[in-house]
Coordinates of C-alpha atoms in Angstrom, one line a residue:
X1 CA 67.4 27.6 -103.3
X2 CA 70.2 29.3 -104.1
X3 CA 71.4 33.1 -102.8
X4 CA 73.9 35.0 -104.0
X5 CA 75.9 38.1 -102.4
X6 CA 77.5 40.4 -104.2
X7 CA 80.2 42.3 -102.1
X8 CA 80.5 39.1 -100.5
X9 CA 84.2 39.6 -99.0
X10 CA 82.0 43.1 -97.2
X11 CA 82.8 42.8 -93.7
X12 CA 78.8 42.4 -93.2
X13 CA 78.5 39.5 -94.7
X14 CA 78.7 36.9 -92.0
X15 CA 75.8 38.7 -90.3
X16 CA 74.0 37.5 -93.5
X17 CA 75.3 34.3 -93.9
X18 CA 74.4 33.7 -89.8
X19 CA 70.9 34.5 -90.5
X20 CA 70.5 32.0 -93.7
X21 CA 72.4 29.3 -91.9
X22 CA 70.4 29.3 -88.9
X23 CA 67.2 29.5 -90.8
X24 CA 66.4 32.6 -88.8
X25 CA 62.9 32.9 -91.0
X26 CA 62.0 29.1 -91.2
X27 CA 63.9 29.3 -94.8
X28 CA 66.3 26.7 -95.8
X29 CA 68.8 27.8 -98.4
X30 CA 71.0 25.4 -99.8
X31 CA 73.2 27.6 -101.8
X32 CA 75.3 30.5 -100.8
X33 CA 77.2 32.0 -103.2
X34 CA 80.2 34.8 -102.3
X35 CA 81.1 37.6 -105.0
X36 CA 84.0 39.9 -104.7
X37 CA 87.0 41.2 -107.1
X38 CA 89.0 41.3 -103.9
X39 CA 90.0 37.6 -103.9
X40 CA 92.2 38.5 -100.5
X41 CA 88.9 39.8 -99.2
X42 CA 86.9 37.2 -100.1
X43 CA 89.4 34.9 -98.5
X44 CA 89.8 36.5 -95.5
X45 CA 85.2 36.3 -95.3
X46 CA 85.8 32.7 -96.3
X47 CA 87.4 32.0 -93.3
X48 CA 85.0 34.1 -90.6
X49 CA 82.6 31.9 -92.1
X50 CA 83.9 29.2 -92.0
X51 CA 84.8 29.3 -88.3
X52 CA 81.3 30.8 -87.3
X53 CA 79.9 27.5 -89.3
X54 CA 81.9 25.3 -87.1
X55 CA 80.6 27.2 -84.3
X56 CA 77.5 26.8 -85.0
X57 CA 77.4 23.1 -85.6
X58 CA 79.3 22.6 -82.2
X59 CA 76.6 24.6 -80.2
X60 CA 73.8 22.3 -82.3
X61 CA 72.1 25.7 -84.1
X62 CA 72.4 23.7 -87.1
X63 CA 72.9 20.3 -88.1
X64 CA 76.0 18.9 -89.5
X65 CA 76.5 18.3 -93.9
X66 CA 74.7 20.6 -96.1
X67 CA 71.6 21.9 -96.6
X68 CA 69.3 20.0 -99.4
X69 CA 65.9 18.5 -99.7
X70 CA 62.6 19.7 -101.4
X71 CA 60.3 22.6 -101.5
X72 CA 61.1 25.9 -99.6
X73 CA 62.3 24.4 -96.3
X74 CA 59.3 26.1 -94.9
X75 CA 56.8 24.4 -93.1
X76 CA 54.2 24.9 -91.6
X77 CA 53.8 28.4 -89.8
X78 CA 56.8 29.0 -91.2
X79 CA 59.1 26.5 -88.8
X80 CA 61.2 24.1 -90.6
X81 CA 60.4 20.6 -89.8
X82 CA 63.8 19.6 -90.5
X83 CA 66.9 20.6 -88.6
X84 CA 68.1 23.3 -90.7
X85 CA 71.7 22.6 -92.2
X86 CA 74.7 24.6 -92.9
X87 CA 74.4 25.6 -97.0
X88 CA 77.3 25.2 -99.7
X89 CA 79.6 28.1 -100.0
X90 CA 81.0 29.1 -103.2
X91 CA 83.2 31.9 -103.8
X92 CA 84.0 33.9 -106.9
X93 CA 85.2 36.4 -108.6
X94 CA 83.4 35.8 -111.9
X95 CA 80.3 38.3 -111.2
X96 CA 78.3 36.1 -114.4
X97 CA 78.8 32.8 -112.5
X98 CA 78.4 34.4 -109.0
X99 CA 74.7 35.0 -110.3
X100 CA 73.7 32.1 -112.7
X101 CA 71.1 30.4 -111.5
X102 CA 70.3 32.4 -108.3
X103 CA 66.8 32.8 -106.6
X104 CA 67.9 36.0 -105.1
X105 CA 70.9 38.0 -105.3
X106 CA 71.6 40.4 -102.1
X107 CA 73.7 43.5 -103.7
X108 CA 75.9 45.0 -101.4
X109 CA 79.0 46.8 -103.0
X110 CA 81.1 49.0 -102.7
X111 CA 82.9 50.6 -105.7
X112 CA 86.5 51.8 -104.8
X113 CA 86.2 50.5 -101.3
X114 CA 86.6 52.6 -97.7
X115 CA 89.0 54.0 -99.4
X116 CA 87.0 56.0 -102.1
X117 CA 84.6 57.3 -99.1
X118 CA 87.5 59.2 -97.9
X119 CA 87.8 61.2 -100.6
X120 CA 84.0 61.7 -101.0
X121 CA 83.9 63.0 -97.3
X122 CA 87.4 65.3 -97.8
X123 CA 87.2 66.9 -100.9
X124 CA 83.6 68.1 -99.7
X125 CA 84.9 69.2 -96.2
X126 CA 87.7 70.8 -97.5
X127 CA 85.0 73.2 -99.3
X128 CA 83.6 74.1 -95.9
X129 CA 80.5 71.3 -96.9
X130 CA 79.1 68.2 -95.4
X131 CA 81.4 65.1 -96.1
X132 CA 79.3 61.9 -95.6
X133 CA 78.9 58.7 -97.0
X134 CA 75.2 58.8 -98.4
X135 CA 74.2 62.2 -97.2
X136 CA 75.4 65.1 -99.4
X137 CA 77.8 65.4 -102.2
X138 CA 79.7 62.7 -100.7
X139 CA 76.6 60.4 -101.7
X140 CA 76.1 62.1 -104.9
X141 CA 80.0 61.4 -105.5
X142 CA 79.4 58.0 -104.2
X143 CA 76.5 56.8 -106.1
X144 CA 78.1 58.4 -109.7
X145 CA 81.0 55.9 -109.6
X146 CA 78.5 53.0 -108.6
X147 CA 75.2 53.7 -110.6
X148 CA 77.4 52.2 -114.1
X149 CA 78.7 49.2 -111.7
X150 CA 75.0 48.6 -110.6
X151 CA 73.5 48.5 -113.7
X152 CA 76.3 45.8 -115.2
X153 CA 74.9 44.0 -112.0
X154 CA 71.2 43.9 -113.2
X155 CA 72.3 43.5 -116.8
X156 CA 74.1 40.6 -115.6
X157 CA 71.1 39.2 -113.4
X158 CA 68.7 39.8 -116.3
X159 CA 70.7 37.5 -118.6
X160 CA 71.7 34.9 -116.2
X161 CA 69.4 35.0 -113.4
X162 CA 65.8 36.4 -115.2
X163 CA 63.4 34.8 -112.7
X164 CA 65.9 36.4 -109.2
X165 CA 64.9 39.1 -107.0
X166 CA 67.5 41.5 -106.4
X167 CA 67.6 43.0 -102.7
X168 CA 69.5 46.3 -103.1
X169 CA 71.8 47.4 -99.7
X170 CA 74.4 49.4 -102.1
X171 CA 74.2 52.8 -101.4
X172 CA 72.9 55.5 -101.8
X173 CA 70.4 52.9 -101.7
X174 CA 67.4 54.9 -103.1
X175 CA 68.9 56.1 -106.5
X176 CA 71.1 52.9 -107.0
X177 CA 67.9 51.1 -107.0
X178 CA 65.9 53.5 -109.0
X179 CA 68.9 53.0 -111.5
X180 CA 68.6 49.3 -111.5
X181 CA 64.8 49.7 -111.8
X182 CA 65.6 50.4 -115.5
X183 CA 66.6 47.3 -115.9
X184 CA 64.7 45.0 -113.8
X185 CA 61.9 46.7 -113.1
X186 CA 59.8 46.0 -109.8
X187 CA 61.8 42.3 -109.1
X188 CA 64.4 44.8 -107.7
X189 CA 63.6 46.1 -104.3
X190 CA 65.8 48.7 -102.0
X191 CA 66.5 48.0 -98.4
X192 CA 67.8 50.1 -95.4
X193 CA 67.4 49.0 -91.6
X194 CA 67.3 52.3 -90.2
X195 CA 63.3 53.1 -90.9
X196 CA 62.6 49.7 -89.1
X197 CA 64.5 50.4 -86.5
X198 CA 63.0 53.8 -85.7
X199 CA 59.7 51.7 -85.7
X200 CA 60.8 49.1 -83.2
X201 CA 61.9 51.5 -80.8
X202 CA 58.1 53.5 -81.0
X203 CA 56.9 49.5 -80.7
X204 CA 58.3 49.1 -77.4
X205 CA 57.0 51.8 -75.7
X206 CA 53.9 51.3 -77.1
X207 CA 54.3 47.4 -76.3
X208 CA 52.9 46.4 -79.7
X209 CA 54.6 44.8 -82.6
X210 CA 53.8 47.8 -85.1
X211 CA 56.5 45.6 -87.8
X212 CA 54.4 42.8 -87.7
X213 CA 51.0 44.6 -87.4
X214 CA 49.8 43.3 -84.6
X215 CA 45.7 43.8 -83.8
X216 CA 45.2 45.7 -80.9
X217 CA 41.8 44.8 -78.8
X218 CA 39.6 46.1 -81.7
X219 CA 40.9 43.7 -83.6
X220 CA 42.4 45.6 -86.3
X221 CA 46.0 45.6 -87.1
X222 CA 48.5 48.4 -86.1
X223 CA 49.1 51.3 -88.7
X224 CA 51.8 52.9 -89.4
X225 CA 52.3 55.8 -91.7
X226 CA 56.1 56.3 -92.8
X227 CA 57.2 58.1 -96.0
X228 CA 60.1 59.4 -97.6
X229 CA 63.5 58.8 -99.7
X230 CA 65.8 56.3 -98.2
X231 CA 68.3 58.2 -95.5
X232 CA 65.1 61.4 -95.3
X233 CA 61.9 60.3 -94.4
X234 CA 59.4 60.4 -91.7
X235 CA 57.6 58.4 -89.3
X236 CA 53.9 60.7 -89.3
X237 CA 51.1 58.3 -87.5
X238 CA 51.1 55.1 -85.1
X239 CA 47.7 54.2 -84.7
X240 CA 46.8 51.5 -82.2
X241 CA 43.0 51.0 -81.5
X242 CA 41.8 53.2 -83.8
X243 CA 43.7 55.9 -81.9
X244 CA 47.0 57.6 -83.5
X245 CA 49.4 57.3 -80.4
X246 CA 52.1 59.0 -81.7
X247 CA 51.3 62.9 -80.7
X248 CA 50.7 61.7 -77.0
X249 CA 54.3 59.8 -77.4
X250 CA 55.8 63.4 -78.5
X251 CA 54.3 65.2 -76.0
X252 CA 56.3 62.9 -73.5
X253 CA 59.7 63.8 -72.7
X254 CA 60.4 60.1 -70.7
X255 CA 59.2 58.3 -73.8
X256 CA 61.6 60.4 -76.2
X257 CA 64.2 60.2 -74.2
X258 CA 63.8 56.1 -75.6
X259 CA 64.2 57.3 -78.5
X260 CA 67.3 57.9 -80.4
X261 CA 66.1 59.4 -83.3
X262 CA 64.6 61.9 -81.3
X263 CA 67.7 62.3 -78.9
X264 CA 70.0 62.9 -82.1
X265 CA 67.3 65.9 -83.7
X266 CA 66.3 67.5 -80.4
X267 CA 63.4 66.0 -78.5
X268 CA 61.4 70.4 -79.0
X269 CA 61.9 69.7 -82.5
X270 CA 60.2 66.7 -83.7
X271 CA 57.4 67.8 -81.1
X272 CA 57.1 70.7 -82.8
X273 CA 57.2 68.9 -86.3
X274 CA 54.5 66.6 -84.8
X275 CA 56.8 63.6 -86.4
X276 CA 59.9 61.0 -85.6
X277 CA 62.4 61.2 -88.6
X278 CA 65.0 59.2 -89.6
X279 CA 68.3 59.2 -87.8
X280 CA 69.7 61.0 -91.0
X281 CA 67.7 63.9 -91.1
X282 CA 70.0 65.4 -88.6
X283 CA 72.6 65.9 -91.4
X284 CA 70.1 68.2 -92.7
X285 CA 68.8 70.1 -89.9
X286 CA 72.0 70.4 -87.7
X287 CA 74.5 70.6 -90.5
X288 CA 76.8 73.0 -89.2
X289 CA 77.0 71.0 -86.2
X290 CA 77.8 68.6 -87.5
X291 CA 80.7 69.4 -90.3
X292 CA 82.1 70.8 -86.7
X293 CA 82.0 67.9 -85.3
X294 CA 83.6 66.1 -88.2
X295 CA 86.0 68.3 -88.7
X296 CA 87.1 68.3 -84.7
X297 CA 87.8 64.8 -85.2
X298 CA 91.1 62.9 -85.8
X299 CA 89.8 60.9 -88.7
X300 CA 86.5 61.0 -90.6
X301 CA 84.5 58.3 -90.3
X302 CA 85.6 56.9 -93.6
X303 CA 89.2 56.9 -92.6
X304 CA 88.3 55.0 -89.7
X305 CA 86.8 52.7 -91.1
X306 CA 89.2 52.0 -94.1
X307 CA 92.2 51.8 -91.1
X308 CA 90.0 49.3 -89.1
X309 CA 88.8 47.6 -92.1
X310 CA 91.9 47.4 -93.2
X311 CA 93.5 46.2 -90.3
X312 CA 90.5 43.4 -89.9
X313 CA 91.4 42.3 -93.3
X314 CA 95.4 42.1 -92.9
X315 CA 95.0 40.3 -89.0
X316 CA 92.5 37.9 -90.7
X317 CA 94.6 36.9 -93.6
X318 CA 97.5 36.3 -90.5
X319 CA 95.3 34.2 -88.1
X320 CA 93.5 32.3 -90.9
X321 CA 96.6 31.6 -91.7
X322 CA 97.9 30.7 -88.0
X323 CA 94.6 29.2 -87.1
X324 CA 95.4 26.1 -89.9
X325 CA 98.7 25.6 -88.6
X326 CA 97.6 25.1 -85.7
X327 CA 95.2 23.1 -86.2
X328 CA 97.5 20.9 -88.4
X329 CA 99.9 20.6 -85.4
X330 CA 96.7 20.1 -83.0
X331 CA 98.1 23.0 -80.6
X332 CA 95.3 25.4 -79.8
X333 CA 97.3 27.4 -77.9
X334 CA 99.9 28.0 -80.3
X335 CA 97.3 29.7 -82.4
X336 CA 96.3 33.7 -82.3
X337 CA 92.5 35.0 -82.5
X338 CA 90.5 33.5 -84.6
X339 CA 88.9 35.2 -88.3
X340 CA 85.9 34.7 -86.4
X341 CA 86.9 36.0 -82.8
X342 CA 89.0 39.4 -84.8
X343 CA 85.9 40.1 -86.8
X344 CA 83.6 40.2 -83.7
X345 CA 85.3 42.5 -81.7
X346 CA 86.1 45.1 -85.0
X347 CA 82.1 44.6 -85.6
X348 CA 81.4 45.9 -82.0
X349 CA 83.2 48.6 -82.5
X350 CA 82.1 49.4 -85.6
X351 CA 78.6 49.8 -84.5
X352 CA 79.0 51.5 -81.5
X353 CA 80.6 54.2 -83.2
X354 CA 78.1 55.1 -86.0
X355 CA 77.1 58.5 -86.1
X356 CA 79.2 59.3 -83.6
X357 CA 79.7 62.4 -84.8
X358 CA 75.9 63.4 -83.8
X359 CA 76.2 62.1 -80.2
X360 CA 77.5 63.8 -76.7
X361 CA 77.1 60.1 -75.2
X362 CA 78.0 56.8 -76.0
X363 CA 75.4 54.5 -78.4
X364 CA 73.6 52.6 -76.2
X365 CA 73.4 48.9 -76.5
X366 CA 69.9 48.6 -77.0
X367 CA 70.1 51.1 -79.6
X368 CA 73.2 48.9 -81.2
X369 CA 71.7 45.4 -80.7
X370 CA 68.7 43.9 -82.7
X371 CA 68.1 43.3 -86.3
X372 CA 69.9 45.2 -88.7
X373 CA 69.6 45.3 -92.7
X374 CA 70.4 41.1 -92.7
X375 CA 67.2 40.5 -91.3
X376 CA 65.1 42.6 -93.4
X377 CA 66.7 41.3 -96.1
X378 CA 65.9 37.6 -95.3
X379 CA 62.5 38.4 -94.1
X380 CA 61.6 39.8 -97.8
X381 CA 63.3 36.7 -99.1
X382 CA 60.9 34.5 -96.7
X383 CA 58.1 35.6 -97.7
X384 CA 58.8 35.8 -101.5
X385 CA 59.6 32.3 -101.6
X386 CA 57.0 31.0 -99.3
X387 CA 54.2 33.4 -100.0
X388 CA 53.6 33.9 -95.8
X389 CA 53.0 37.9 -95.7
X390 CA 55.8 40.0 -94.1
X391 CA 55.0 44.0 -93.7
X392 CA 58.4 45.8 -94.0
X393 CA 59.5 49.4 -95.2
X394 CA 61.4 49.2 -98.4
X395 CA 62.7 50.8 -101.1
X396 CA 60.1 51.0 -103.9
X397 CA 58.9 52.7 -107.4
X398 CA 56.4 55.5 -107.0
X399 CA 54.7 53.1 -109.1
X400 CA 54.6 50.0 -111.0
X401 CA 57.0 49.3 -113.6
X402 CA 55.9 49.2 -117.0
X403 CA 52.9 51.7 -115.2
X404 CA 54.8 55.1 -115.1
X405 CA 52.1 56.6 -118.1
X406 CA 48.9 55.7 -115.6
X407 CA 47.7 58.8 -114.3
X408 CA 49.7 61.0 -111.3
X409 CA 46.9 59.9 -108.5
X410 CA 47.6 56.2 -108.6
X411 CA 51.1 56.6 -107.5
X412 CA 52.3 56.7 -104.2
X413 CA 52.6 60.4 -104.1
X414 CA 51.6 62.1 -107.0
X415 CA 53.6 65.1 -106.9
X416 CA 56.5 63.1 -107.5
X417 CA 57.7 61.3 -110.4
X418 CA 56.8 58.2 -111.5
X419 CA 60.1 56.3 -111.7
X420 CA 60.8 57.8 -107.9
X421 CA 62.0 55.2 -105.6
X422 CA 60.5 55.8 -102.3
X423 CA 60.5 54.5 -98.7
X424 CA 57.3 53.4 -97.4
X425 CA 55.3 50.6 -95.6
X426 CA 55.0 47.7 -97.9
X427 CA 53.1 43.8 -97.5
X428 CA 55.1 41.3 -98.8
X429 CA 53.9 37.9 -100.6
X430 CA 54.4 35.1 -102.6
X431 CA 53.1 38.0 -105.6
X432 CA 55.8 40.5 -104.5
X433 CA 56.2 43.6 -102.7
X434 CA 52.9 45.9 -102.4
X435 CA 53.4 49.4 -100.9
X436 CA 50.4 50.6 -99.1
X437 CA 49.2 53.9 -99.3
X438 CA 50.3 57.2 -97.4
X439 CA 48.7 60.1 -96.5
X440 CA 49.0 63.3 -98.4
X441 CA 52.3 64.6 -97.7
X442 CA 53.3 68.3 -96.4
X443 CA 54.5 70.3 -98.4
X444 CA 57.7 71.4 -96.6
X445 CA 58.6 67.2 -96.7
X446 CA 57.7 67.2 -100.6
X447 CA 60.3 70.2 -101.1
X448 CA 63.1 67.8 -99.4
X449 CA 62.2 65.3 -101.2
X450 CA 61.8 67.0 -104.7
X451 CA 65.5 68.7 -103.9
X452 CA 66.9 65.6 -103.3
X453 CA 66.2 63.6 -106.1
X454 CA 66.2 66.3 -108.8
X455 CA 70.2 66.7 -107.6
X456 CA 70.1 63.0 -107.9
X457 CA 68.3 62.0 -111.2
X458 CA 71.3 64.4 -112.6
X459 CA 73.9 62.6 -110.6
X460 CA 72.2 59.4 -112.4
X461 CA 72.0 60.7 -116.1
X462 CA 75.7 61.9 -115.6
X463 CA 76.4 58.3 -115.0
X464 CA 74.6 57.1 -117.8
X465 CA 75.6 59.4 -120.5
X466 CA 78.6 60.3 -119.0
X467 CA 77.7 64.2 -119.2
X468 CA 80.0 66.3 -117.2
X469 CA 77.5 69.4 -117.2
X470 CA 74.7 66.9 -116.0
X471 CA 77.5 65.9 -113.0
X472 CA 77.8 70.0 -112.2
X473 CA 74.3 70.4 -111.9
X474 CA 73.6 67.7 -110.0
X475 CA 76.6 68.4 -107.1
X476 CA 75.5 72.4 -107.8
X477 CA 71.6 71.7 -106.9
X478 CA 72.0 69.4 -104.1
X479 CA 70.1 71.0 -101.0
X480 CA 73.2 71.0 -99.1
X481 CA 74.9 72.8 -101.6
X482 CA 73.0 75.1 -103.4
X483 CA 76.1 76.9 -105.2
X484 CA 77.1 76.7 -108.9
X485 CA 80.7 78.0 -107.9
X486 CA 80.6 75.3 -104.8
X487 CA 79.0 72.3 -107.5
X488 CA 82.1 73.2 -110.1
X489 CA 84.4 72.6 -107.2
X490 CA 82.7 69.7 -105.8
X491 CA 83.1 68.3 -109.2
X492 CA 86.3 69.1 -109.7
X493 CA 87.9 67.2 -106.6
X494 CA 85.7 64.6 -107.2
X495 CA 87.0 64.3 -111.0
X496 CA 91.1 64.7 -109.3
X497 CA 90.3 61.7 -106.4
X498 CA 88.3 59.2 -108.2
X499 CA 89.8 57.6 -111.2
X500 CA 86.2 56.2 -112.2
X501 CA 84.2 59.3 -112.3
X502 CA 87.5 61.4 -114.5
X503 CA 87.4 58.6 -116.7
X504 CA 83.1 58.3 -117.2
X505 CA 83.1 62.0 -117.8
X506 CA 85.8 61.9 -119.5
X507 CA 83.7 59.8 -122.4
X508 CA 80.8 61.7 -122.3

């Protein structure tokens, strides 16, 4: 079985290439395949990779050679009978060869790198607006420059790759995958940890495992009713025994207090809302607070993360570099950090740092351990290949593809478009991914969600035809901007700090 990661030199990507080595799911892969065009990045990866593969040989997680053998590497209750090896690694920077042949293809990219973020956040704070990666006209600015890149990804995956699943982490995850949708219909899926997450936390207060489903004494398996776009939805009903547990959970100010969702949005709000939403939403409903708390800041988020990024990436080319002599002149202690010991302590401090503009406190570390978008990612793989039913939240069409003339009521919410990508509950199998249904949903929700990704579906025609007035529009309508006068501007800086978007527009 062969995997292939696209953004593979993403500073992530160990986290993924951990949880496929170790057979973290019961799944053996025998192929890993690493894309970049940043050869230096990839590279510098190479080498994390390489050293946390040695490390994981030397504490006996995996065997020694490379992975091979027949069938899925799945047995029975989905352990692998066999020691689970450490898979060839390939690197590239031929996109075409990256994916011939793949069984799945993980797409994580980012077009222009940390650097590009910067300008999405400071061209929109410099107009008094929100500037954030996904949330905002940064993410409208964002996903322009990478919707044309994402569909040369599925254009290339059609052609080389027909029979792969694509697993989409690129963001703004929910329209870069409805854009891909055009091309590969429903073997394309969208991904994002933070629903999960939010989930996991009810989960353990409740101690039941709501991800996996688990029956409570009635014997029926645990519901839970979560809708939305990716980055705005809702968590709406936990019901356990028959019973919906989640307004007795809301009424209780020890139990939110577990919560971080609920800590970030104010504990009287989502009582009063009579739902937990995702982490993002606070963008939305505290966004004065927090441009202010941007703004206060010494750096943006983005231009922390390109500095530290960026200083990862140069120390890593230096100690891969020192590590070999080293190891050719068989004096450890001559040798600096390793790739591997340099990229653990920037990951650390990577993620106990996000959002921190929406926090008085320190993350905590329960909040910052566990999980994360790798192992969704592999769990939807698992049980793909092996046909053992997984029930995730995931990024899906509001229908069927080829299905988007059957009638309004058989999509996931009517009221919404057809080709919508939503976030919802979803059983996977060896058949694919099968979104379960939702209850109706409010109409205050449905209005977010409508705003949203009308601004959007402009932001994607823009990128498709390369229409500048489709570009306004979209910045102009986007619920956090709601200005002509502010969209011209937005577009504008956008057009002065991105080569890529001047020169799409440019065509159209």
């Amino acid at each position: 079985m062969k995997l292939t990661i696209l953004g593979g030199g993403g500073f992530r990507v160990p986290l993924v290439y951990e949880a496929v080595a170790t057979g973290a799911t019961g799944l053996t892969v025998d192929d890993v395949a690493l894309y970049d065009i940043d050869a230096d990045r990839l590279a510098t990866i190479t080498a994390v990779i390489e050293g946390l593969g040695e490390e994981l040989q030397a504490s006996g997680r995996v065997g020694g050679g490379e992975a091979g053998g027949e069938g899925d590497g799945a047995g029975e209750g989905g352990e692998d009978a066999r020691p689970h090896t450490l898979p060839s690694l390939t690197v590239t920077t031929d996109l075409r060869e990256a994916v011939a042949g793949a069984d799945f293809v993980f797409s994580a990219v980012r077009v222009g790198g940390a650097e590009a973020r910067t300008v999405d956040e400071r061209v929109a704070l410099n107009l008094g607006l929100l500037g954030q990666e996904t949330i905002g006209p940064g993410g409208l600015a964002y996903a322009l420059r990478t919707i044309p890149v994402a569909l040369e990804i599925a254009r290339a995956v059609a052609e080389e790759a027909a029979g792969a699943w694509v697993i989409n982490f690129t963001n703004p995850a929910g329209i870069v995958t409805q854009a891909m949708r055009t091309v590969l219909g429903d073997r394309v899926v969208g991904i994002c940890d933070t629903p999960i997450g939010l989930v996991r936390r009810v989960g353990r207060l409740l101690d039941v495992d709501l991800v996996a489903g688990e029956q409570g004494t009635d014997g029926q398996a645990a519901q839970v009713d979560y809708v939305g776009l990716n980055h705005l939805g809702w968590l709406r009903s936990v019901v356990v025994d028959g019973e919906d547990r989640l307004p007795g959970l809301l009424a209780d100010d020890a139990a939110l207090e577990e919560i971080e969702e609920a800590r970030l949005i104010g504990k009287d709000w989502v009582r009063a809302d009579g739902a937990l939403p995702n982490e993002y939403l606070y963008y939305y409903l505290h966004t004065s607070a927090a441009i202010d708390r941007i703004t206060a800041a010494a750096t943006t988020r983005g231009e922390f993360l390109a500095k530290q990024q960026g200083d990862f990436y140069a120390a890593g080319v230096e100690a891969a570099g020192a590590e070999g002599a080293a190891r050719a002149e068989r004096d450890s202690e001559a040798c600096c950090s390793s790739p591997l010991d340099l990229w653990r302590e920037t990951l650390h401090q990577r993620e106990a740092t996000y959002m921190a503009e929406s926090r008085d406190e320190e993350r905590r570390e329960e909040d910052v351990a566990g999980g994360g978008y790798q192992e969704v990612a592999l769990r939807l793989m698992t049980a793909i290949a092996t046909g053992r039913p997984e029930r995730m939240i995931l990024d899906v069409g509001n229908i069927g593809a080829g299905r988007e003339d059957a009638p309004a009521s058989e999509r996931i919410v009517p009221e919404l478009p057809a080709e919508t990508v939503l976030e919802v509950l979803c059983v996977v199998d060896g058949d694919g991914v099968h979104p379960l249904p939702v209850a109706p949903v409010e109409l205050g929700r449905l209005g977010m969600m409508a705003a949203l990704r009308s601004s959007e579906r402009l932001i994607m025609e823009a990128a498709v035809t390369g229409s500048r007035d489709a570009a306004w529009r979209g910045f102009a309508t986007h619920p956090l901007v709601s200005s002509p006068e502010l969209g011209r501007l937005l577009l504008e800086g956008y057009e002065a700090g991105h080569p890529q978007i001047a020169e799409l527009l440019a065509r159209g």
